[in-house]
Short mmCIF file of C-alpha atoms in Angstrom, two decimals:
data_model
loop_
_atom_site.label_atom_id
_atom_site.label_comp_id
_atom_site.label_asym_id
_atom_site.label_seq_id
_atom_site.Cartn_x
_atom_site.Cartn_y
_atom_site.Cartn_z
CA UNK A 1 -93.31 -82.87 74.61
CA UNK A 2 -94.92 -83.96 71.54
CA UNK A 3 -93.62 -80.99 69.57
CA UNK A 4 -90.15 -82.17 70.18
CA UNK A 5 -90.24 -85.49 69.11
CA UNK A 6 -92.34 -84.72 66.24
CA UNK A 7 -90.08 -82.10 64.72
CA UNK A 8 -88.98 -81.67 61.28
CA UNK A 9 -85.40 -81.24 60.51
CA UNK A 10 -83.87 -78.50 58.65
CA UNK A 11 -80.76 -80.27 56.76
CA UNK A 12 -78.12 -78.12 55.62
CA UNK A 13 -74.79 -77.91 54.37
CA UNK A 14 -72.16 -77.92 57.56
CA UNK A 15 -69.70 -75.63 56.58
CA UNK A 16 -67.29 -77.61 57.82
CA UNK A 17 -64.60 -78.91 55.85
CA UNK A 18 -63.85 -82.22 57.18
CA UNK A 19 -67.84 -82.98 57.49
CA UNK A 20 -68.73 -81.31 53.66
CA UNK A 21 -65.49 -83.98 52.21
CA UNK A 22 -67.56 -86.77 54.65
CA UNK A 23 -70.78 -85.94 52.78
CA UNK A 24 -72.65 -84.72 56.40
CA UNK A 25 -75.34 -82.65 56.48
CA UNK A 26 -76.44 -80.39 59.75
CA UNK A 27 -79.38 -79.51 61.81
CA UNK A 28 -80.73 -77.77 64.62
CA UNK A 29 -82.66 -79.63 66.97
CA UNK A 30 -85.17 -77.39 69.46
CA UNK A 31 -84.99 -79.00 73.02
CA UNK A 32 -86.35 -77.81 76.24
CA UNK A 33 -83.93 -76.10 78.51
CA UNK A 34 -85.70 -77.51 81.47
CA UNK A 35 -87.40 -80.43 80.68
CA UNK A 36 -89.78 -80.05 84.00
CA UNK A 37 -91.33 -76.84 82.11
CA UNK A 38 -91.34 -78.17 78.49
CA UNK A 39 -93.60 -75.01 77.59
CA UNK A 40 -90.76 -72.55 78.45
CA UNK A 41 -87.60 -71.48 77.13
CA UNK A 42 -85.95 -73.58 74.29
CA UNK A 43 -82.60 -73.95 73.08
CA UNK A 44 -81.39 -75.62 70.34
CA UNK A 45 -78.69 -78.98 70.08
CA UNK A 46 -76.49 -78.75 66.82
CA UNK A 47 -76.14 -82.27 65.05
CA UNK A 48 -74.27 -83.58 61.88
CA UNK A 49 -75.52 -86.60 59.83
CA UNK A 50 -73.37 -88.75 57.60
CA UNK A 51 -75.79 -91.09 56.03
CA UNK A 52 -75.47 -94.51 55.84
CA UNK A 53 -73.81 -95.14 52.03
CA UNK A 54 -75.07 -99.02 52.23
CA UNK A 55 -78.75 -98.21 52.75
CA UNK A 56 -79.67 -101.43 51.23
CA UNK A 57 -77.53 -102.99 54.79
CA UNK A 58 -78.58 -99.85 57.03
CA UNK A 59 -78.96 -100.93 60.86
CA UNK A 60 -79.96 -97.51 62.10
CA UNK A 61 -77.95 -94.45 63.51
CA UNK A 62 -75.31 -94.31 65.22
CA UNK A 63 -74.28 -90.94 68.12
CA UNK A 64 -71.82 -90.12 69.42
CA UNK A 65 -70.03 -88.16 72.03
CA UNK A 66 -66.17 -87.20 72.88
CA UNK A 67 -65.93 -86.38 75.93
CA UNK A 68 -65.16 -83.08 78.08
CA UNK A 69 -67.40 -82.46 79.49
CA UNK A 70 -67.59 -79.73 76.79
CA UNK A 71 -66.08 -81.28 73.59
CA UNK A 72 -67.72 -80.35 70.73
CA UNK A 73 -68.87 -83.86 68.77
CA UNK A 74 -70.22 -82.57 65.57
CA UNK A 75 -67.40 -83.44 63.64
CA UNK A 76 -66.30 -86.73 65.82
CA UNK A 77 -68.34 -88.51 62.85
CA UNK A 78 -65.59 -88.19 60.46
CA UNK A 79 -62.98 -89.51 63.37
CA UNK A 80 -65.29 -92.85 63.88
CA UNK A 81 -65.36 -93.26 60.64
CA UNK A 82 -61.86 -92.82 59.55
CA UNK A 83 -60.00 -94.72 62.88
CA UNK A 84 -62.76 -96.32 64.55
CA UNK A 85 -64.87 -98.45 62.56
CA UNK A 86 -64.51 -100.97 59.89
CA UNK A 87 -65.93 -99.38 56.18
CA UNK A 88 -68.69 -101.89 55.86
CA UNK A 89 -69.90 -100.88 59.43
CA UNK A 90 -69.05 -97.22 58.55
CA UNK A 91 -71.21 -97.46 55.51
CA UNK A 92 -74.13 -99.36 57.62
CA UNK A 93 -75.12 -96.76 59.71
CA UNK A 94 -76.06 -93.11 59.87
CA UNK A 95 -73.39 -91.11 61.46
CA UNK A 96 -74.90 -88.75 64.08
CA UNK A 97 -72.70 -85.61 65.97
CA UNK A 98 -73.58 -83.96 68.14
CA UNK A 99 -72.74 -80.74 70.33
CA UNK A 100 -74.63 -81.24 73.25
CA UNK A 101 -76.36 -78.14 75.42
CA UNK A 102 -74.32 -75.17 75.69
CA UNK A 103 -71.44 -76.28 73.70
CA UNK A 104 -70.09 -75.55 70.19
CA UNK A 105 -72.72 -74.87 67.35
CA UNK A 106 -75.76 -75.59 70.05
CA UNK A 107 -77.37 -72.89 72.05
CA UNK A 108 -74.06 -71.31 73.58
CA UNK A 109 -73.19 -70.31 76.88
CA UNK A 110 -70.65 -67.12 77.93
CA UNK A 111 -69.44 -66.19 81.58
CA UNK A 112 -67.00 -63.72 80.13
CA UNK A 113 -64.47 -65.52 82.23
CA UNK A 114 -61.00 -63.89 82.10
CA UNK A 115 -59.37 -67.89 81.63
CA UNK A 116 -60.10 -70.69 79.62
CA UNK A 117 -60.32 -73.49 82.01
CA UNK A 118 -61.78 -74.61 85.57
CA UNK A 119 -58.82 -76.67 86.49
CA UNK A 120 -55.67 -75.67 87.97
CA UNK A 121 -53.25 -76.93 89.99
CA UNK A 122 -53.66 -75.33 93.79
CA UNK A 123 -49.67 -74.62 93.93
CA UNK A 124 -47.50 -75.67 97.04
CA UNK A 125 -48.51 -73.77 99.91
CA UNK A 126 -51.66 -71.89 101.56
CA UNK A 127 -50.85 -68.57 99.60
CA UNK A 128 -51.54 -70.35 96.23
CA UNK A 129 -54.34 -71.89 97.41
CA UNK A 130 -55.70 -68.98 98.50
CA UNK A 131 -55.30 -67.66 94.89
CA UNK A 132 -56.98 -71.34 93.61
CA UNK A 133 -59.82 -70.82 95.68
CA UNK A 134 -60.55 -66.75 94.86
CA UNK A 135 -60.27 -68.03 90.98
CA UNK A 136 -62.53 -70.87 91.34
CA UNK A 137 -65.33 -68.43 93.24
CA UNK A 138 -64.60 -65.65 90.90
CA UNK A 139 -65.41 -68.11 87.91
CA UNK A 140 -68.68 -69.38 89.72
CA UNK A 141 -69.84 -66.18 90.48
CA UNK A 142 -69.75 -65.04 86.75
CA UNK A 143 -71.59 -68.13 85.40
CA UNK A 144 -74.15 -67.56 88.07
CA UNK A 145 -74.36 -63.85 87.64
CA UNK A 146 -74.92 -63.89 83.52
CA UNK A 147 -76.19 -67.23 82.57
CA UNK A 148 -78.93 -66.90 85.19
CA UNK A 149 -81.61 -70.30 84.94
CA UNK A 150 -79.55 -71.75 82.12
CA UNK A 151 -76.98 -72.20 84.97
CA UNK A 152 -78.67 -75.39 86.37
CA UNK A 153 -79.96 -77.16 83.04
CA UNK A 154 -76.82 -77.78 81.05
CA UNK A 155 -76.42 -80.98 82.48
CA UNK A 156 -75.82 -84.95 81.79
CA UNK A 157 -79.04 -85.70 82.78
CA UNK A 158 -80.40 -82.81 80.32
CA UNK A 159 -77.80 -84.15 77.41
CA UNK A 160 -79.33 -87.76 77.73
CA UNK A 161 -82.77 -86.32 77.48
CA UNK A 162 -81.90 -84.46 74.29
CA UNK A 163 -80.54 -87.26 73.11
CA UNK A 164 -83.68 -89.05 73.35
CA UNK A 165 -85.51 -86.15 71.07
CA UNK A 166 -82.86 -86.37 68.44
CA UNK A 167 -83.71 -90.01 68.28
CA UNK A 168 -87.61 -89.51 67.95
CA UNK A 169 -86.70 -86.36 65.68
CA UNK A 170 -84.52 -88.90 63.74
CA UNK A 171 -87.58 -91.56 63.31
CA UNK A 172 -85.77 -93.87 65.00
CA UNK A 173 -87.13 -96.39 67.49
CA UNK A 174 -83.68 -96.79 69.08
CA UNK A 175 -80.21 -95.84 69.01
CA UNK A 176 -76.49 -97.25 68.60
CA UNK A 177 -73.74 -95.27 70.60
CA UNK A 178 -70.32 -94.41 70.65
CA UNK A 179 -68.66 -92.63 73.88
CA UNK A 180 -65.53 -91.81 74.67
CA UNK A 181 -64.28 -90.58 77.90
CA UNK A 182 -66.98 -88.36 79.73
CA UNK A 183 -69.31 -89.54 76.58
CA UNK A 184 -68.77 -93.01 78.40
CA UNK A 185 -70.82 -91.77 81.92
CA UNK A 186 -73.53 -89.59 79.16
CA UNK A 187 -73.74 -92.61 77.52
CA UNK A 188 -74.38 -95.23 80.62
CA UNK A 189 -76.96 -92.41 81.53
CA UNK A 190 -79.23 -92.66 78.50
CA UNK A 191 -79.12 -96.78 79.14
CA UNK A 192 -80.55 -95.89 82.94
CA UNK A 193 -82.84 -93.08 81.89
CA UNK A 194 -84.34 -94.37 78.49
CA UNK A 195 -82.94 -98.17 78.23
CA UNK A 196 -85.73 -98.88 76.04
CA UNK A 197 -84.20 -96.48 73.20
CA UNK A 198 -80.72 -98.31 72.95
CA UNK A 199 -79.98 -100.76 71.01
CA UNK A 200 -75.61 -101.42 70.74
CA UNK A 201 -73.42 -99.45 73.22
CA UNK A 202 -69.65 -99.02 72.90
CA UNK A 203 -68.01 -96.85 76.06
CA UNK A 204 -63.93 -96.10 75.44
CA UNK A 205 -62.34 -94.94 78.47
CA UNK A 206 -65.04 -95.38 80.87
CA UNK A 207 -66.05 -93.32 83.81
CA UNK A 208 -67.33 -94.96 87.33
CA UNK A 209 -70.60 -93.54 87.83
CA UNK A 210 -70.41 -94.17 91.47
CA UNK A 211 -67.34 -91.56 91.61
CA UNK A 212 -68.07 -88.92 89.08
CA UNK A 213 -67.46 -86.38 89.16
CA UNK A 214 -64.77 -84.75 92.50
CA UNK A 215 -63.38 -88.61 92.91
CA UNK A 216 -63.20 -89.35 89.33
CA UNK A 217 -61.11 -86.08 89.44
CA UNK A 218 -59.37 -87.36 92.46
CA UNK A 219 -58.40 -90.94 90.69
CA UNK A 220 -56.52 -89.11 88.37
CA UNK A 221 -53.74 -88.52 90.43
CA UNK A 222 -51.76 -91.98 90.61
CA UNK A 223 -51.90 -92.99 86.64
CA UNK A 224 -50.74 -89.15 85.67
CA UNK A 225 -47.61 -89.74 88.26
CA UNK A 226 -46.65 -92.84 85.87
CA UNK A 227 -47.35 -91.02 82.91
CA UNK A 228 -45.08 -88.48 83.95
CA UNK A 229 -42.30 -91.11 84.57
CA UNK A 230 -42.87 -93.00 81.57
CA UNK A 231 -42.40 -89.59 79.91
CA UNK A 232 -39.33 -88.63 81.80
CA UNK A 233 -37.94 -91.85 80.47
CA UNK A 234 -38.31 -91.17 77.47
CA UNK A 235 -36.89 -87.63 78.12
CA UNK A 236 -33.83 -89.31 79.57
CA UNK A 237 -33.10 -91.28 76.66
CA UNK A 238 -33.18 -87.83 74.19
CA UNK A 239 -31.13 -85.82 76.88
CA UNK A 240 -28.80 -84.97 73.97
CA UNK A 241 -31.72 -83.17 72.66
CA UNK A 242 -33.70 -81.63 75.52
CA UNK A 243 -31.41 -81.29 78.75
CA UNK A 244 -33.88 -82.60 81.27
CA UNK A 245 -31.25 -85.47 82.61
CA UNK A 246 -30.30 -88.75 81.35
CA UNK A 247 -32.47 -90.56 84.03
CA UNK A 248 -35.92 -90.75 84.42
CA UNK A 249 -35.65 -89.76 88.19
CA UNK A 250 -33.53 -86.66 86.98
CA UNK A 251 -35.92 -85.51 84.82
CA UNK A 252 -38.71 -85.57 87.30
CA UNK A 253 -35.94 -83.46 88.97
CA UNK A 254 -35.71 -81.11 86.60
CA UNK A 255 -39.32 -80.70 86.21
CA UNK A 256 -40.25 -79.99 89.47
CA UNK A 257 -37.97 -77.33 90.00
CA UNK A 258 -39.40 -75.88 86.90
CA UNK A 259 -42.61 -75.99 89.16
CA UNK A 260 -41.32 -74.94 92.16
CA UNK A 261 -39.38 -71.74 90.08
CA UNK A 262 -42.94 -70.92 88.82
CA UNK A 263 -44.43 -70.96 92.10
CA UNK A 264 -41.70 -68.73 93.09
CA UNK A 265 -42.61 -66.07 90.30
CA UNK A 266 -44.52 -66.66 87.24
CA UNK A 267 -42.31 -67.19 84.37
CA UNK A 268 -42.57 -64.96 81.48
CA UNK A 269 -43.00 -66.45 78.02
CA UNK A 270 -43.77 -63.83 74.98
CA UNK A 271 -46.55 -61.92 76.55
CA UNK A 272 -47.60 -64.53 78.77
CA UNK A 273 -46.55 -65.53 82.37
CA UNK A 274 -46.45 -69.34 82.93
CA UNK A 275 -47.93 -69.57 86.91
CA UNK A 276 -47.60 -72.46 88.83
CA UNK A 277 -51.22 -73.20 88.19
CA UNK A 278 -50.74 -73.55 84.64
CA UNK A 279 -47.45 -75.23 84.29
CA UNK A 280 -48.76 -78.54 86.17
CA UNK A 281 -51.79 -78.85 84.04
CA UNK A 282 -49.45 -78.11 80.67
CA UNK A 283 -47.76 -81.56 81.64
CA UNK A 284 -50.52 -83.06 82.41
CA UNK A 285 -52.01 -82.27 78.98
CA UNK A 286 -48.82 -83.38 77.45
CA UNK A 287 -48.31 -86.97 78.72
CA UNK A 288 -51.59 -88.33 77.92
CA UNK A 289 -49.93 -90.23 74.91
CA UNK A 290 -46.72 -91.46 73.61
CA UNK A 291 -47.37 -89.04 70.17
CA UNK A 292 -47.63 -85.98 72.26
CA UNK A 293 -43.94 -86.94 74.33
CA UNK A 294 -42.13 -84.13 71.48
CA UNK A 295 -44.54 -81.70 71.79
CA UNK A 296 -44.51 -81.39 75.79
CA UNK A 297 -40.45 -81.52 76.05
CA UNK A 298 -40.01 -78.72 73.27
CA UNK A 299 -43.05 -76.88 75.47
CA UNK A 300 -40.96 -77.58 78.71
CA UNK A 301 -37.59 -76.67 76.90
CA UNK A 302 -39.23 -73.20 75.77
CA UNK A 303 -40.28 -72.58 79.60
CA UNK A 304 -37.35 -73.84 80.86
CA UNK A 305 -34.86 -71.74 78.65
CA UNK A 306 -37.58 -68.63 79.29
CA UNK A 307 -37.17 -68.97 83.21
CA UNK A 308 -33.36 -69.31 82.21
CA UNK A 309 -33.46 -65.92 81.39
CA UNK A 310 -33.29 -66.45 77.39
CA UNK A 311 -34.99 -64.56 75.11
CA UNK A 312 -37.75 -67.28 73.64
CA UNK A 313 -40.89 -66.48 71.36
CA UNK A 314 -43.48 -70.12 72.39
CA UNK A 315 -43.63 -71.93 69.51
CA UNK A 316 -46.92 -72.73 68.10
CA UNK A 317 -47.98 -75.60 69.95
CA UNK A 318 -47.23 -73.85 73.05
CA UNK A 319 -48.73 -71.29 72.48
CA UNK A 320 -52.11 -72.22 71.32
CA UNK A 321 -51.65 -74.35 74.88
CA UNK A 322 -51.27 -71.26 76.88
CA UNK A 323 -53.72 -69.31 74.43
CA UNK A 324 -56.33 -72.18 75.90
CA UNK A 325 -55.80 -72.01 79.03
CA UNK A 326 -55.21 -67.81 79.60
CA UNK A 327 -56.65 -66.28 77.01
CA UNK A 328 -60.45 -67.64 75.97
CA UNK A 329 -60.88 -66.18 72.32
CA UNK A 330 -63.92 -63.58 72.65
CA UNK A 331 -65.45 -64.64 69.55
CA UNK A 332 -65.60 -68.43 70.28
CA UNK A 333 -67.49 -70.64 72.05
CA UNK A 334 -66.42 -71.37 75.58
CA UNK A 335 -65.89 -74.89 76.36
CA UNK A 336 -64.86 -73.86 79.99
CA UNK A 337 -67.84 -72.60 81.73
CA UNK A 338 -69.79 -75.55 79.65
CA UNK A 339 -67.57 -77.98 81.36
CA UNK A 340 -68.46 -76.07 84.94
CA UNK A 341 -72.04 -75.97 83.97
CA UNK A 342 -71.98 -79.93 83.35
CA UNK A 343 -69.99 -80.89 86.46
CA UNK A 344 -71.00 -78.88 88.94
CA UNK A 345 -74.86 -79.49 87.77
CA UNK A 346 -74.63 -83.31 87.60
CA UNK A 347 -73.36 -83.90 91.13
CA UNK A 348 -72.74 -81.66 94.38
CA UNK A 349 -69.09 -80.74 95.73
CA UNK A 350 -67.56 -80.43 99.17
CA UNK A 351 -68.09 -76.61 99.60
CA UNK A 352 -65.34 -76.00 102.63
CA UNK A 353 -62.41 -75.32 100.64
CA UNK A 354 -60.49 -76.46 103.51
CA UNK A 355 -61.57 -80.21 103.13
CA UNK A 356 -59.45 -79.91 99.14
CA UNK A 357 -56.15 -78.29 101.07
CA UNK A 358 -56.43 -81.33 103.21
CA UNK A 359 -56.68 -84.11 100.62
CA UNK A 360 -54.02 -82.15 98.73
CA UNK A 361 -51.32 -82.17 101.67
CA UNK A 362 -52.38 -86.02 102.07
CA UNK A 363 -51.49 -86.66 98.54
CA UNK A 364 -48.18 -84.61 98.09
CA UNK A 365 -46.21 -88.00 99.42
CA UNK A 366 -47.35 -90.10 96.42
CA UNK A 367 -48.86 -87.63 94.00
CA UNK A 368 -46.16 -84.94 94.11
CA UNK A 369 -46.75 -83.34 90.68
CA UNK A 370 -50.59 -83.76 90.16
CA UNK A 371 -51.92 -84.21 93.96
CA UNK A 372 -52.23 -81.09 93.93
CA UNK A 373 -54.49 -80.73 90.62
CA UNK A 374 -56.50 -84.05 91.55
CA UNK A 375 -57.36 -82.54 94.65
CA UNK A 376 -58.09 -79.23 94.01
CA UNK A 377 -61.35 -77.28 94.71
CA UNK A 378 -63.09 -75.97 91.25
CA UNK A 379 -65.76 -73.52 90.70
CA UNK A 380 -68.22 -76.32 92.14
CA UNK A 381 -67.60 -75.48 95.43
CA UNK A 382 -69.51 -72.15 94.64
CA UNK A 383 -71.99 -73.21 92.33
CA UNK A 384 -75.85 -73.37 92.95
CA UNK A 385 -77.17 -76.84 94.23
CA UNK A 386 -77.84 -79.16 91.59
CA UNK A 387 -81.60 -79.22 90.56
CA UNK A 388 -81.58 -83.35 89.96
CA UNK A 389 -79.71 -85.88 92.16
CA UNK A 390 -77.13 -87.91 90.34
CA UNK A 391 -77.92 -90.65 87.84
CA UNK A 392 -77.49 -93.94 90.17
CA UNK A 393 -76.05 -96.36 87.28
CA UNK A 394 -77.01 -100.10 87.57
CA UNK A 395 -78.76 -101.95 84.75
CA UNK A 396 -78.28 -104.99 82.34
CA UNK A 397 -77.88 -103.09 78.86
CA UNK A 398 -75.33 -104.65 76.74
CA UNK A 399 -72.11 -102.49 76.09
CA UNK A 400 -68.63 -103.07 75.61
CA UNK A 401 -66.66 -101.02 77.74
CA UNK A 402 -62.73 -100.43 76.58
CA UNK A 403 -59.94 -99.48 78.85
CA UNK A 404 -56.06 -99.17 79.23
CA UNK A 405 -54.58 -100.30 82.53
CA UNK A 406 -52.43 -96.93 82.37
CA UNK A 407 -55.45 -94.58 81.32
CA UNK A 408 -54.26 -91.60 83.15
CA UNK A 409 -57.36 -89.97 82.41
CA UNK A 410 -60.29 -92.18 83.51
CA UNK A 411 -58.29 -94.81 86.07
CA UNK A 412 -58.85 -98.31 85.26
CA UNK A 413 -60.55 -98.96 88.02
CA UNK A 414 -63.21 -96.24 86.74
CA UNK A 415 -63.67 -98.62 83.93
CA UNK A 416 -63.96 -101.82 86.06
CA UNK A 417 -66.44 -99.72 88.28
CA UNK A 418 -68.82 -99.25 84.90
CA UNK A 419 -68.16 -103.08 83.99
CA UNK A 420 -69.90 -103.87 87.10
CA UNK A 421 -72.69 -100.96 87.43
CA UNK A 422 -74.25 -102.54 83.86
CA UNK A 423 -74.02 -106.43 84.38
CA UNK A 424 -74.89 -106.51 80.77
CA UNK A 425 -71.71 -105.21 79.51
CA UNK A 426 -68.01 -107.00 78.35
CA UNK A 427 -64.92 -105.30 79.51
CA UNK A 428 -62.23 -105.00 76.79
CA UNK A 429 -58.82 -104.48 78.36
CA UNK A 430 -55.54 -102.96 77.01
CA UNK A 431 -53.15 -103.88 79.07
CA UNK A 432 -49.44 -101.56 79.54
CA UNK A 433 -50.35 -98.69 77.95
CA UNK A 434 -50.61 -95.21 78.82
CA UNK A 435 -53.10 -93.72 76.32
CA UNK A 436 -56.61 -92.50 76.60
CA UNK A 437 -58.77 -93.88 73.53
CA UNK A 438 -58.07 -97.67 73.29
CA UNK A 439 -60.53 -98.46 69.85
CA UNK A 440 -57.96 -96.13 67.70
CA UNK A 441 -54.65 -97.84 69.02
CA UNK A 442 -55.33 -101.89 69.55
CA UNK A 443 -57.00 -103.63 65.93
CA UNK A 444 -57.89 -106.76 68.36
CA UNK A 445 -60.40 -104.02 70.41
CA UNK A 446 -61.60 -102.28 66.96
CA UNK A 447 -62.26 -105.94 65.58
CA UNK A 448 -64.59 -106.45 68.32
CA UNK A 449 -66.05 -103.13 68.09
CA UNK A 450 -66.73 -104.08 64.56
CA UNK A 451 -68.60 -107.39 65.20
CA UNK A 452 -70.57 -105.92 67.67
CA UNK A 453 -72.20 -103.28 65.80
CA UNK A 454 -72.72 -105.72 62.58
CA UNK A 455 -74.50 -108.05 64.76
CA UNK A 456 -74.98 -106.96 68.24
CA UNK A 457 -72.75 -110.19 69.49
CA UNK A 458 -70.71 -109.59 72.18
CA UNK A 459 -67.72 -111.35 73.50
CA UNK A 460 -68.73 -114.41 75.50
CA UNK A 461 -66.59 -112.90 78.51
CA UNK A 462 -64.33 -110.37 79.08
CA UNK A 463 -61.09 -109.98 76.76
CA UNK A 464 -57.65 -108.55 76.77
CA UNK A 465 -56.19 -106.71 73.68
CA UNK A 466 -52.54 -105.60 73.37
CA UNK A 467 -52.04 -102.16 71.26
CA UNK A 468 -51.35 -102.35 68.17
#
């Protein structure tokens, strides 16, 4: 392994707007695709560096990740520094991103899959099941078919190891992190697998390791169902402008017949037909914060008018939704089958498809519009056993873990599940909110954020912030 960790860099420019005006340069790091045969294939892990413009106060470097699985982070730099974190603890620190194994600029992966995501609602009945669970295979049996052993090694576990060589690549004894989302579980495995190399941890929107990844999926269901009705309130009080109803409980009307019509026969929108796999998980993309409330009702007015009968061009938020979920662009990276790769890699699935169609009929009293999705078998229950167990998280690392009580991405509870998996950490709550990403939206959590990584002091216990 010494070859790894003794590697010289390669800076270069980024050709990347955002990260050129931040003054980043990039690199290629080589890592091991399978770290149990280091003398084998390599790939190679992009990363961006903003340096630290206060050497003279430097306190080391600082990574990153944004989530996903399969979000590109190389540019998630200029987002930390810009919304996150204070300027003197901006200008402290070397800014590290990263796309991690198989993703973005790094070593790519291509199934040639004929959609752009793994997740889809299974429908209302058997028959669209049936259709969830040919997709799913279909998509499994691609990966498996053209990726061959690179299949099994894009993985968390793999990520946190590469992560490790970036550090020793870096000349750095130890590292600061940043994670949001999924980058919150990457992030509390590096503290299990190298907790020696970490030095300040902040996790946003935390993941339970003890439930990743088919009941983290699963939790999702009950904080998207009041999403949606904090949405369709707000729908109600524009009915002037969008026609959904004037009450919240009419709009979820409204909505679900929209569903139910697309179930019926997909609904035809430009050159694109709107099935009722794809309409669920447009809403469920849409109400994930109060700024995106616009975009989803002019997406579900479009739809709405289209199934109407009307002749309606999407607009371009609409359409670039439908473009990401239908039509994968040939010449760019595909974050789908990355996401696969990482899920169904990290931790095994329930293969019987039959044991999703029963936890989706169980859920359809309380869950009505996303039991279905949260429930819903993916191209895991195809894929090839994991090579590694999952990462069993329980240590003392310090981290400060932030999380809104109406995250209808990662539950709260997923955060209070981290909170007590590392006994070293503070849990910063922000309480009724629905929003994913607490540091950008509450200046009490970001003020904490900041102290921590000027000093490494955390909160003597656990604290509440409001937004704002």
């Amino acid at each position: 392994m010494e070859r790894f960790y003794q590697q010289r860099l390669d800076w270069r420019a980024c050709d990347d707007e955002a990260l050129d005006r931040a003054g980043a340069r990039c690199a290629d790091v080589t890592v091991p695709l399978n770290y149990g045969e280091p003398q084998g294939r390599t790939i190679t892990v992009a990363i961006s560096r903003v340096p630290a413009a206060d050497p003279a106060h430097r306190r080391g470097v600082l990574l990153s990740n944004p989530g996903g699985p399969g979000g590109s982070g190389l540019d998630l730099t200029v987002w930390l520094g810009d919304k996150v974190l204070a300027p003197d603890v901006r200008d402290s620190y070397d800014l590290i991103g990263m796309d991690p194994r198989g993703i973005g600029r790094s070593t790519p992966v291509s199934c040639g899959w004929p959609i752009g995501s793994p997740l889809q609602s299974a429908g209302p009945d058997l028959l669209s099941f049936g259709e969830s669970v040919a997709t799913a295979a279909d998509l499994a049996a691609r990966c498996i078919a053209t990726q061959g052993d690179q299949v099994s090694y894009i993985t968390t576990r793999n990520t946190a190891r590469d992560m490790d060589v970036i550090r020793a690549a870096l000349g750095e004894e130890r590292i600061n992190y940043f994670g949001l989302s999924y980058g919150t579980y990457l992030g509390s495995v590096f503290t299990q697998m190298f907790p020696e190399r970490v030095e300040r941890v902040v996790l946003d929107s935390a993941v339970d390791p003890e439930r990743y990844h088919v009941a983290m999926i699963q939790d999702m269901g009950a904080p998207n169902e009041a999403a949606f009705d904090a949405w369709a309130a707000w729908a109600a009080d524009r009915d002037d402008q969008y026609h959904f109803g004037t009450t919240g409980s009419a709009v979820r009307a409204t909505i679900t017949d929209l569903i139910g019509r697309s179930a019926r026969r997909p609904i035809r929108i430009g050159g694109d037909a709107v099935s009722v796999h794809v309409l669920p998980m447009l809403v469920f993309d849409g109400i994930v914060d109060a700024r995106k409330y616009p975009v989803l009702a002019d997406e579900l007015r479009q739809i709405t008018d289209a199934a109407n009968g009307l002749p309606v061009q999407p607009g371009k938020e609409l359409k670039r939704a439908l473009d990401d979920y239908l039509h994968p662009a040939p010449d760019a990276p595909e974050s789908g089958p990355a996401q696969a790769m990482i899920l169904c890699g990290d931790a095994p699935a329930p293969r019987d498809p039959s044991w999703y169609w029963r936890n989706i009929e169980a859920s359809r009293a309380t869950e009505p519009m996303f039991g279905a999705f949260a429930n819903n078998l993916t191209p895991c229950a195809f894929w090839l056993p994991p090579v590694e167990a999952p990462t069993a998280v329980h240590n003392s690392v310090p981290a400060l873990i932030l999380q809104a009580t109406g995250d209808p991405r990662t539950a709260y509870r997923d955060g209070v599940g981290l909170h007590r998996a590392m006994t070293g950490s503070r849990l910063i709550t922000m309480p009724d909110v629905v929003t994913h990403g607490v540091s950008p939206k509450s200046s009490c959590a970001r003020r904490i954020v900041d102290d921590y990584f000027r000093d490494g002091t955390l909160p003597g216990d656990d604290v509440t912030c409001p937004a704002g």
